[in-house]
PDB file of C-alpha atoms and ligand atoms in Angstrom:
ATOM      1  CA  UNK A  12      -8.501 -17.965   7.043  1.00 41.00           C
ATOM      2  CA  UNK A  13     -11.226 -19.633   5.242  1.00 44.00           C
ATOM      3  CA  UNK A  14      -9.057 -19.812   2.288  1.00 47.00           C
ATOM      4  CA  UNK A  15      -6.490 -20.769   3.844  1.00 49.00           C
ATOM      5  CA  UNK A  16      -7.852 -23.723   5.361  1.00 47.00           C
ATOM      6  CA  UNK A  17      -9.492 -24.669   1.904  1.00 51.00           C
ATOM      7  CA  UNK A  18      -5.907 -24.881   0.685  1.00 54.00           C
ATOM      8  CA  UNK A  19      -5.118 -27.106   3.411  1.00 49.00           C
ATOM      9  CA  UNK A  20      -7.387 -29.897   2.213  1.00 47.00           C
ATOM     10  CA  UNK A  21      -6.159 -28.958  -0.944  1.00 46.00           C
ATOM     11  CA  UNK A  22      -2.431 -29.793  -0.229  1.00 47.00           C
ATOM     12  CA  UNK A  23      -3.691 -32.952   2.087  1.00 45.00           C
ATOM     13  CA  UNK A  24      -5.556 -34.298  -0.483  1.00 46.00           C
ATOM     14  CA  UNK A  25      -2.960 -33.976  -3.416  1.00 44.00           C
ATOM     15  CA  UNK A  26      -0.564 -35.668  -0.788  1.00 43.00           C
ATOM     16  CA  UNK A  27      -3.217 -38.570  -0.676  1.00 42.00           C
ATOM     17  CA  UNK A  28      -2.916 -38.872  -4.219  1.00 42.00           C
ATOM     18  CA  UNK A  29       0.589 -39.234  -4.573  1.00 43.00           C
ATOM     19  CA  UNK A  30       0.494 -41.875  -1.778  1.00 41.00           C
ATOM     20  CA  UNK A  31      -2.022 -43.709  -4.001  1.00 40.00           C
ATOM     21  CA  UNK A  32      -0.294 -42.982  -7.027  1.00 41.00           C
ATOM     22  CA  UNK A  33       2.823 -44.707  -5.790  1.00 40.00           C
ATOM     23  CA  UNK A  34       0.678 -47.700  -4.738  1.00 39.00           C
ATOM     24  CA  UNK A  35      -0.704 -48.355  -7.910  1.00 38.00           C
ATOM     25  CA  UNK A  36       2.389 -46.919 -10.736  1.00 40.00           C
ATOM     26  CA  UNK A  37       4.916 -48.380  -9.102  1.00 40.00           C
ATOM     27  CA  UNK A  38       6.661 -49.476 -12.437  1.00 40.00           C
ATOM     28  CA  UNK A  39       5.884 -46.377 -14.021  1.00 41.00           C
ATOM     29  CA  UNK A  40       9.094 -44.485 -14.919  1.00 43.00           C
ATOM     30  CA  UNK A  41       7.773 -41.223 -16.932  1.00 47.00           C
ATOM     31  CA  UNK A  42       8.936 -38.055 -16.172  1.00 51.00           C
ATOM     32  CA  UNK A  43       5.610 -36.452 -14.581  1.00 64.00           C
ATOM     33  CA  UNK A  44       5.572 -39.824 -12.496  1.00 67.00           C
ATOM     34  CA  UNK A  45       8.889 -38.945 -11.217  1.00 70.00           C
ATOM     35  CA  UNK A  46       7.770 -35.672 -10.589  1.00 69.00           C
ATOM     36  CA  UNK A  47       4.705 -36.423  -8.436  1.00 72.00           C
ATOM     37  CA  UNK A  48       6.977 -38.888  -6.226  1.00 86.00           C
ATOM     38  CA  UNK A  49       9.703 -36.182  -5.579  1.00 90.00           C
ATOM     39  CA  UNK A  50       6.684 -33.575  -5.180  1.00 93.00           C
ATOM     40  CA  UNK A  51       6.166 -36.314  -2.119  1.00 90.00           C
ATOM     41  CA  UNK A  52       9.278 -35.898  -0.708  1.00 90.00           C
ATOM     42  CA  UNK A  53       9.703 -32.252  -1.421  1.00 92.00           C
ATOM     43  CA  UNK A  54       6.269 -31.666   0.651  1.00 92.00           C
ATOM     44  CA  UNK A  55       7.954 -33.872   3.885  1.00 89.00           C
ATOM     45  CA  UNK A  56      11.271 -32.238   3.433  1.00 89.00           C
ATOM     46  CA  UNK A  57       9.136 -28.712   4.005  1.00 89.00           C
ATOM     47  CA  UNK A  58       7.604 -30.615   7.022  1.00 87.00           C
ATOM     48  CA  UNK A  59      10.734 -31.730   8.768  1.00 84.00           C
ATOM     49  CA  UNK A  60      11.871 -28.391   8.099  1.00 84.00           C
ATOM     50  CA  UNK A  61       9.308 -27.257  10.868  1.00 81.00           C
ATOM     51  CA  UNK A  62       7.107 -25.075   8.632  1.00 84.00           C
ATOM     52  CA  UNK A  63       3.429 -25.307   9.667  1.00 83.00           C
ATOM     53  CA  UNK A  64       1.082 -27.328   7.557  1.00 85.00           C
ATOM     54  CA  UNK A  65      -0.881 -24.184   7.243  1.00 84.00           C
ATOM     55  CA  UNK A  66       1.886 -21.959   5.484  1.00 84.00           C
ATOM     56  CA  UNK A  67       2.152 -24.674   2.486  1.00 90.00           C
ATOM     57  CA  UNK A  68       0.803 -23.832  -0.460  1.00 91.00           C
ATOM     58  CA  UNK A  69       0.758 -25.904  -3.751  1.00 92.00           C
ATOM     59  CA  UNK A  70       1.045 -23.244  -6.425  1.00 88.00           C
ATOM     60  CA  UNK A  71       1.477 -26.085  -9.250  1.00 90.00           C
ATOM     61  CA  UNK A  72       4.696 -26.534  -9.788  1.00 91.00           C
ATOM     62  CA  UNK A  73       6.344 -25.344  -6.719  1.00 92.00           C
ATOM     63  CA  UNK A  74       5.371 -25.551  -3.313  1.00 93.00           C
ATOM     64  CA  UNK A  75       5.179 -21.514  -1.588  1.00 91.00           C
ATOM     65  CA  UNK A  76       5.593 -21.474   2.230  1.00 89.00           C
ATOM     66  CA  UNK A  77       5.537 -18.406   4.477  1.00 83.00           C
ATOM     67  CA  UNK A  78       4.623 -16.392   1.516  1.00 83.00           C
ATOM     68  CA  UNK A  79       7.828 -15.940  -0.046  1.00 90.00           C
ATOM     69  CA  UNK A  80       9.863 -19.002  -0.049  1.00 91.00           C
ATOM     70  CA  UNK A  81       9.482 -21.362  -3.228  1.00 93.00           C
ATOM     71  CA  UNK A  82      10.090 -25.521  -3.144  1.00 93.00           C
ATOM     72  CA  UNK A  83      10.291 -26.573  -6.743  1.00 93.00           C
ATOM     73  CA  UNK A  84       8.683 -29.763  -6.787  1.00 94.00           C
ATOM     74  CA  UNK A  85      11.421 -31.282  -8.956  1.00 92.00           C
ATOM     75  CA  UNK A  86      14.256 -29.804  -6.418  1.00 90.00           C
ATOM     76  CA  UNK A  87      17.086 -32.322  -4.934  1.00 86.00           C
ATOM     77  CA  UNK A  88      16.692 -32.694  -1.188  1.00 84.00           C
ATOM     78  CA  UNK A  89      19.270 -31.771   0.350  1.00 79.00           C
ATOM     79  CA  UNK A  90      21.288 -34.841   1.629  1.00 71.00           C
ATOM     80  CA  UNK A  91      22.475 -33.672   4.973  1.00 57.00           C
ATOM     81  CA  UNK A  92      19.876 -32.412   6.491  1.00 49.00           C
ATOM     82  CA  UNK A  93      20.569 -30.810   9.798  1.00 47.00           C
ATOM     83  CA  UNK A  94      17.213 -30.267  11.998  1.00 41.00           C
ATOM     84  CA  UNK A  95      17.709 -28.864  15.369  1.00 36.00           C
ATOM     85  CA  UNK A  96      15.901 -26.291  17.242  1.00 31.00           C
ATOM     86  CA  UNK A  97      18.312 -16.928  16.305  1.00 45.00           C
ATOM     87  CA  UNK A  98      19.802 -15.974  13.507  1.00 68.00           C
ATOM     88  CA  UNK A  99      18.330 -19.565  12.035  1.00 77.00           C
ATOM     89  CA  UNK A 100      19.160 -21.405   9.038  1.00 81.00           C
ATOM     90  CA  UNK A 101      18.087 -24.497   7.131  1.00 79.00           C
ATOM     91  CA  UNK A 102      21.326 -26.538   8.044  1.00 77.00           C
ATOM     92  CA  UNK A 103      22.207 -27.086   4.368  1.00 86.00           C
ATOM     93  CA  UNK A 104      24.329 -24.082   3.207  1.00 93.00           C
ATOM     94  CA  UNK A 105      26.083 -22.888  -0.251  1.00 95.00           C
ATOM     95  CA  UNK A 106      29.406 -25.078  -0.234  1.00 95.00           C
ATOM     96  CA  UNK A 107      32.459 -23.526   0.700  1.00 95.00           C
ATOM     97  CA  UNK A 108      33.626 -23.278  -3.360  1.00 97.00           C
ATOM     98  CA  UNK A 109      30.701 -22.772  -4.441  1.00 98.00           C
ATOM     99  CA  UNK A 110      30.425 -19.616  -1.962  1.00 98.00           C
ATOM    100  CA  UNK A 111      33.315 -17.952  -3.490  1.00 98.00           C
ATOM    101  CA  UNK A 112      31.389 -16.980  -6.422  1.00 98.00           C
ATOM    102  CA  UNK A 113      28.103 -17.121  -6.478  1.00 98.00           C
ATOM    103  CA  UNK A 114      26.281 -16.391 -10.231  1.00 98.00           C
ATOM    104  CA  UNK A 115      23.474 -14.186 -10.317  1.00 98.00           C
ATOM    105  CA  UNK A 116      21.826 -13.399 -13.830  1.00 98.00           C
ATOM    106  CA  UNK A 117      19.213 -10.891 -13.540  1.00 98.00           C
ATOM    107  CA  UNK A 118      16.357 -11.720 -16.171  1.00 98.00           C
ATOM    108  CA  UNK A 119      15.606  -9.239 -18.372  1.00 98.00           C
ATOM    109  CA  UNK A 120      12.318  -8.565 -16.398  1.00 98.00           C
ATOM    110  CA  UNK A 121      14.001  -7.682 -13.604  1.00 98.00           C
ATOM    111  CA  UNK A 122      16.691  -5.618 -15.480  1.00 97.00           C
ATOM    112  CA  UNK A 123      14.854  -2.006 -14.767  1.00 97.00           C
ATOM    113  CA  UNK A 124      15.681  -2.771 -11.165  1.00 98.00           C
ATOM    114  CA  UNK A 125      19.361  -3.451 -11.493  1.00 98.00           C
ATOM    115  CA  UNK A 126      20.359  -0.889  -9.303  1.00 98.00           C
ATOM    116  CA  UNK A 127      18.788  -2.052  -6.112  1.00 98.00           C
ATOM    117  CA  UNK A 128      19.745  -5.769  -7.333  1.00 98.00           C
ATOM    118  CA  UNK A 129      23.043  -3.850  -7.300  1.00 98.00           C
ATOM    119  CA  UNK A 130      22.105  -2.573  -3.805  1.00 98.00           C
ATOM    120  CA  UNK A 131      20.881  -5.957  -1.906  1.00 98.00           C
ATOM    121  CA  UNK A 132      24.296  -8.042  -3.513  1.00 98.00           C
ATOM    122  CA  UNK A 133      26.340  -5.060  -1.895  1.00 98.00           C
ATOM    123  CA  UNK A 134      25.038  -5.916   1.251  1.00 98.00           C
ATOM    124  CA  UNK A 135      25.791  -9.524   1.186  1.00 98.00           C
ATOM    125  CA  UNK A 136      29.246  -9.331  -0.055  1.00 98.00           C
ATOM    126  CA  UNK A 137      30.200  -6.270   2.546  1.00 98.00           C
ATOM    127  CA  UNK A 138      29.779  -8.341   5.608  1.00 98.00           C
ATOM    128  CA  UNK A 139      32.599  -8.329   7.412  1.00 98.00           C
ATOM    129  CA  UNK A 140      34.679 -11.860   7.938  1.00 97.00           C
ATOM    130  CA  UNK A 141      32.425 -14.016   5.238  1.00 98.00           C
ATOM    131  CA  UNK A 142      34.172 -14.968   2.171  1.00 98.00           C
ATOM    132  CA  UNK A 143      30.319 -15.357   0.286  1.00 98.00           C
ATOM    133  CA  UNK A 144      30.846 -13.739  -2.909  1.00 98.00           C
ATOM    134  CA  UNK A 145      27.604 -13.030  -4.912  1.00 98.00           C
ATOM    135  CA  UNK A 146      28.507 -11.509  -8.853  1.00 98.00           C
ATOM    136  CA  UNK A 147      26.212 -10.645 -11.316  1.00 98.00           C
ATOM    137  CA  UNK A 148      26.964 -12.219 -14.712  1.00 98.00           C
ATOM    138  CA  UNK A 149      25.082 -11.952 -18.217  1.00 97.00           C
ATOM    139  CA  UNK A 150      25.371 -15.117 -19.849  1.00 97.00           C
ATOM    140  CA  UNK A 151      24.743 -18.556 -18.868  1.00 97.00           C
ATOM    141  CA  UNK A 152      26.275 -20.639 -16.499  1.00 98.00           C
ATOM    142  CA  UNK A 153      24.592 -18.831 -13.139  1.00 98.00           C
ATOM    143  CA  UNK A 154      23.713 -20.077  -9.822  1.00 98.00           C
ATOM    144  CA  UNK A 155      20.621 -17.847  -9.166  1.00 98.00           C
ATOM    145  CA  UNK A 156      18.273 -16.335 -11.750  1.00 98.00           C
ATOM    146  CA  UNK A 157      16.220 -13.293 -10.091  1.00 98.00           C
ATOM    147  CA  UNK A 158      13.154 -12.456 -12.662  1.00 98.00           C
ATOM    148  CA  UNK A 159       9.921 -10.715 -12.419  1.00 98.00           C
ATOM    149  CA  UNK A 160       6.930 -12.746 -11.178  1.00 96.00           C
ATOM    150  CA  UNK A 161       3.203 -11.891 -10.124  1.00 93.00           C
ATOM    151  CA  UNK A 162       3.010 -13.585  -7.116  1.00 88.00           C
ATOM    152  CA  UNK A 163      -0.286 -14.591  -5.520  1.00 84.00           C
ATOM    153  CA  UNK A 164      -0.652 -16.298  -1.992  1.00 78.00           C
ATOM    154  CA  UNK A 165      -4.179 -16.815  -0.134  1.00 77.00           C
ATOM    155  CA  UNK A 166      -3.619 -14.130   1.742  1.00 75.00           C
ATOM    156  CA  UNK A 167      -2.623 -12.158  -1.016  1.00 80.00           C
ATOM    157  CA  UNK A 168      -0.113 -10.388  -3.268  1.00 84.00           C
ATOM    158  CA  UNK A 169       3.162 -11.847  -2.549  1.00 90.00           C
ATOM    159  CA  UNK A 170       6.642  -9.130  -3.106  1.00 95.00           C
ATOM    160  CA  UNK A 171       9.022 -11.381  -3.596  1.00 96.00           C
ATOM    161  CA  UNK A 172      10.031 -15.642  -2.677  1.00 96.00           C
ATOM    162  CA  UNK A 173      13.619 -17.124  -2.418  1.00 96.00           C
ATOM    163  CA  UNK A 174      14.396 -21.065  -2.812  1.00 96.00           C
ATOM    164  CA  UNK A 175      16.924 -22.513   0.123  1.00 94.00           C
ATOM    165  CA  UNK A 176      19.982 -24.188  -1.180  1.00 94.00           C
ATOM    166  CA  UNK A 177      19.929 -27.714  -1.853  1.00 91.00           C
ATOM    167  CA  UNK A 178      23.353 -29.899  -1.818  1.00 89.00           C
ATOM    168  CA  UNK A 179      26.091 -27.005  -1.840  1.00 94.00           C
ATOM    169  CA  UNK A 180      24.510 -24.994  -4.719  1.00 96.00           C
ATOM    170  CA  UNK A 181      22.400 -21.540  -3.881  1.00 97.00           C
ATOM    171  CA  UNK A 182      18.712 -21.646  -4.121  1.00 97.00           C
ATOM    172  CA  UNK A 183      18.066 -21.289  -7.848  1.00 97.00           C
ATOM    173  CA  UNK A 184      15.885 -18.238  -8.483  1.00 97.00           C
ATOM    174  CA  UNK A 185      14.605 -15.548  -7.298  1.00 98.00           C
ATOM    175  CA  UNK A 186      10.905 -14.139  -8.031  1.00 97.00           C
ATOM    176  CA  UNK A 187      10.298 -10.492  -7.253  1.00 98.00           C
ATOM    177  CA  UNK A 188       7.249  -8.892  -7.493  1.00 97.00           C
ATOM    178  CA  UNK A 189       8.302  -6.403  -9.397  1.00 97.00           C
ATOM    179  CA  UNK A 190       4.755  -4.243  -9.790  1.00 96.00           C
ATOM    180  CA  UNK A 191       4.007  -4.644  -6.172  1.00 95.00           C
ATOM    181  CA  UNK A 192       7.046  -3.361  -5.350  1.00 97.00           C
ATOM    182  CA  UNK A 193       7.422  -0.754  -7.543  1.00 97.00           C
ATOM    183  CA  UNK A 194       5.714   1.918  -5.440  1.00 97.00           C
ATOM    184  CA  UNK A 195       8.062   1.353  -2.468  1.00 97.00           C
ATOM    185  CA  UNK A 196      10.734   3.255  -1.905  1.00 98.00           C
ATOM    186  CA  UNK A 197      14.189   2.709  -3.254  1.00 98.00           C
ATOM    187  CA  UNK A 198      15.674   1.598   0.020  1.00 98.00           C
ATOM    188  CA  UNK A 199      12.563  -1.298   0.918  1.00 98.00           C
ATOM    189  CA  UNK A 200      12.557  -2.570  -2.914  1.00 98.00           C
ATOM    190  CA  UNK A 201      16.601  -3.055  -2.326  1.00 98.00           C
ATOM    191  CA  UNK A 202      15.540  -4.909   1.008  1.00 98.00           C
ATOM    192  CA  UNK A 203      12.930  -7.447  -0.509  1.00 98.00           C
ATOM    193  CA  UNK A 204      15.622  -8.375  -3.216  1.00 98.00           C
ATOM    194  CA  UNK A 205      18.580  -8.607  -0.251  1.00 98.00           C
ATOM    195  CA  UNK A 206      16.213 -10.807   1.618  1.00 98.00           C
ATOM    196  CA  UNK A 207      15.220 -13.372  -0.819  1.00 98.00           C
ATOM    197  CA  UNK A 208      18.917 -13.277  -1.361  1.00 98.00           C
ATOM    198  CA  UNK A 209      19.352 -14.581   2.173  1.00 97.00           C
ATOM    199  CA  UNK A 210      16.965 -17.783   1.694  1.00 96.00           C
ATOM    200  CA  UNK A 211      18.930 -18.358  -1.376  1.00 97.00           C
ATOM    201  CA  UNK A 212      21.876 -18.691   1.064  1.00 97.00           C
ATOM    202  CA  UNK A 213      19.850 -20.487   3.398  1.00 93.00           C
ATOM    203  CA  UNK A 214      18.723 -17.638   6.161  1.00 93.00           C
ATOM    204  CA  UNK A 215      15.430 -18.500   7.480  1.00 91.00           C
ATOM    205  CA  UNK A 216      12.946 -15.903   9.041  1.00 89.00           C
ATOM    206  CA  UNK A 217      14.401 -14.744  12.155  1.00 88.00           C
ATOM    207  CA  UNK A 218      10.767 -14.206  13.553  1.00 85.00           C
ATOM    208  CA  UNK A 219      10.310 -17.638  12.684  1.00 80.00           C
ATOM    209  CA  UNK A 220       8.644 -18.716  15.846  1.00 77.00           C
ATOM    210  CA  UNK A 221       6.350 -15.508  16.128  1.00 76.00           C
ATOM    211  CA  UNK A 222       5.209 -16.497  13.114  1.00 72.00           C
ATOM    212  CA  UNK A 223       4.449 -19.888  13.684  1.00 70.00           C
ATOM    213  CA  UNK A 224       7.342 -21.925  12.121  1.00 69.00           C
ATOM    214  CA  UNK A 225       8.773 -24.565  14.198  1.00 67.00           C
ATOM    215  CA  UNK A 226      12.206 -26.450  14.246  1.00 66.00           C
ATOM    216  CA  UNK A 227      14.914 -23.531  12.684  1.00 74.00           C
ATOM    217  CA  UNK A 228      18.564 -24.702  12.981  1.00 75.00           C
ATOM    218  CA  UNK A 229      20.645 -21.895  15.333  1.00 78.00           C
ATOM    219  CA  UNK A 230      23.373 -20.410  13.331  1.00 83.00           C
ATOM    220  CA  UNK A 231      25.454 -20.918  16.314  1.00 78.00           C
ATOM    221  CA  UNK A 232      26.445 -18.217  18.967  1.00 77.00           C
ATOM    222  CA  UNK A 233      23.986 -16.086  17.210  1.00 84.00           C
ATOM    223  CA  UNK A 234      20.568 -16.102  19.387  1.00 76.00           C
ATOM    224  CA  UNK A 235      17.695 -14.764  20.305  1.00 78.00           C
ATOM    225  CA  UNK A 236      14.871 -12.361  18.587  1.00 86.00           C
ATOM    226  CA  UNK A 237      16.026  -9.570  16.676  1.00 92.00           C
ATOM    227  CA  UNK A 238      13.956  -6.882  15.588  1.00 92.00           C
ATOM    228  CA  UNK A 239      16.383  -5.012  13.454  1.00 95.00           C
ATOM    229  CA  UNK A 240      16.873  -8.360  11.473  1.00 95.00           C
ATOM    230  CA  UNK A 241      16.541  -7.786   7.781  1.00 97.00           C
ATOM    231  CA  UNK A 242      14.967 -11.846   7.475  1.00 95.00           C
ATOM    232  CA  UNK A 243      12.466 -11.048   9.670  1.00 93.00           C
ATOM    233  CA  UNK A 244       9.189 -12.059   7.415  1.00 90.00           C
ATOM    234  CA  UNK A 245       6.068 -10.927   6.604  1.00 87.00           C
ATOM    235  CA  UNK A 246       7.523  -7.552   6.217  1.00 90.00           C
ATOM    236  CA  UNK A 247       7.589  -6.246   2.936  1.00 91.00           C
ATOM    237  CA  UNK A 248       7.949  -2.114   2.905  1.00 94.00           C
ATOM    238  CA  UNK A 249       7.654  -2.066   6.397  1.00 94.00           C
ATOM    239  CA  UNK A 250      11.087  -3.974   7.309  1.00 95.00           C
ATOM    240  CA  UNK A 251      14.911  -3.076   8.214  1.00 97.00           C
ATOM    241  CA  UNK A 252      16.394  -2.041   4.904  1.00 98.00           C
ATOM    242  CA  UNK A 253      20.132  -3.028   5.887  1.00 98.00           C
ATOM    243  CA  UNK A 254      21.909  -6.248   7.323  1.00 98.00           C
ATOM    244  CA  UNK A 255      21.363  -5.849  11.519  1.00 97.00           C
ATOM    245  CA  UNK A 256      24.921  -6.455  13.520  1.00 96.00           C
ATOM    246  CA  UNK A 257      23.045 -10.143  14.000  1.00 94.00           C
ATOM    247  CA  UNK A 258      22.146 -10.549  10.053  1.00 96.00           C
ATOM    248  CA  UNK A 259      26.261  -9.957   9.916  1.00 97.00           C
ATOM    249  CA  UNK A 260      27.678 -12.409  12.758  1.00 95.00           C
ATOM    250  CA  UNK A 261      25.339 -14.924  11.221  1.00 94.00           C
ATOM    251  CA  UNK A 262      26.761 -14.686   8.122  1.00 96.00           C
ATOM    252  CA  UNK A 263      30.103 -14.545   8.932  1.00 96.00           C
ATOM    253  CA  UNK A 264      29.605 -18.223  10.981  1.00 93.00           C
ATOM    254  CA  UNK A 265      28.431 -19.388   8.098  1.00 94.00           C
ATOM    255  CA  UNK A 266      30.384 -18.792   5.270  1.00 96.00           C
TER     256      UNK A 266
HETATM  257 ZN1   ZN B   9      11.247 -14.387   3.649  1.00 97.64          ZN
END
């Protein structure tokens, strides 16, 4: 908690100096100036998303929040932003071309788990009435790049972190854990990658609220609390291992 609330000041006062810095550099047009200003918005777009001051953490480049989603601070903001108060979504999803076919290149860090990479896409592309398509491909162009990563939050070792999508596209990569992980069982390392996939598709924690998150969009007709949900957070080898009924309606509004 301590630490925690160390990294509080820590974000605050970073967001001070970016305030100041665009004060006093106003004509400065480098790239790490450009950088610091869109960290700026990046860090207010993860506000008016409803996530709790106290879940952000500045990891350097990237923002973390709820342990295992990532906000590059270079990202695009998403342009239509819809903010509204069960399944629950961002309210910027994967366009509906881009949906059709969505790239995934599996670094080769991650390559040793390509079976339950093989698992979690399964999953996705199984649910019944959604036309979301997600392929693996081995060369360049891609959507999402899923590679090995040892994550660290304050409250300790992270499994895996998913980016939301930003203006049509999928959330860009995927970091998995892939030590942590590698004691679980087949069926709960399958589950972290099939979750991150679902913040890459916009899926937010279903548990959002118990958790402390504020201000998730309703996938509508999908509501209330659902246990069995496989984005419930803060659940790594301990969660649902497959999509819950729920995890599939609210996909299927969706896309
Ligand atoms: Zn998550």
């Amino acid at each position: 908690m301590k630490k925690n609330l160390k990294r509080i000041a820590i974000v605050a006062m970073v967001a001070v100096s970016f305030a100041a810095c665009k004060k006093t550099q106003e004509s400065a047009t480098t790239e790490p100036q450009e950088t610091v200003k869109n960290a700026d918005k990046v860090l207010q777009y993860i506000k008016d998303l409803g996530f709790p001051e106290s879940s952000i953490v500045d990891n350097g480049t990237m923002f973390i929040v709820e342990e295992d989603i990532t906000f590059p601070k270079n990202m695009e903001i998403p342009v239509n932003k819809a903010f509204g108060t069960e399944q629950y979504y961002t309210g910027s999803i994967v366009n509906s071309t881009n949906k059709l076919n969505i790239r995934v290149f599996v670094d080769p860090s991650m390559t040793s788990m390509g079976s339950e990479i093989n698992n979690a896409i399964a999953q996705w592309n199984a649910v019944p009435n959604s036309t979301l398509r997600f392929n693996i491909v081995t060369t360049a162009p891609y959507d999402i790049l899923i590679k090995n990563e040892a994550l660290q939050s304050p409250n300790g070792v992270v499994c895996g972190a998913g980016e939301f999508p930003a203006n049509g596209k999928a959330g860009a990569v995927i970091r998995i854990n892939r030590d942590a992980i590698a004691g679980n069982s087949f069926a709960q390392r399958a589950r972290t990658i099939c979750h991150e996939l679902g913040h890459n598709i916009s899926f937010r924690h279903t548990n959002w609220s118990a958790i402390g998150e504020s201000n998730a969009t309703n996938v509508p007709g999908v509501t209330g609390t659902d246990s069995r949900s496989l984005m419930n957070g803060g659940q790594c080898n301990s969660g649902a291992t497959v999509l819950s009924q729920k995890d599939k309606d609210a996909t299927a509004v969706l896309y």
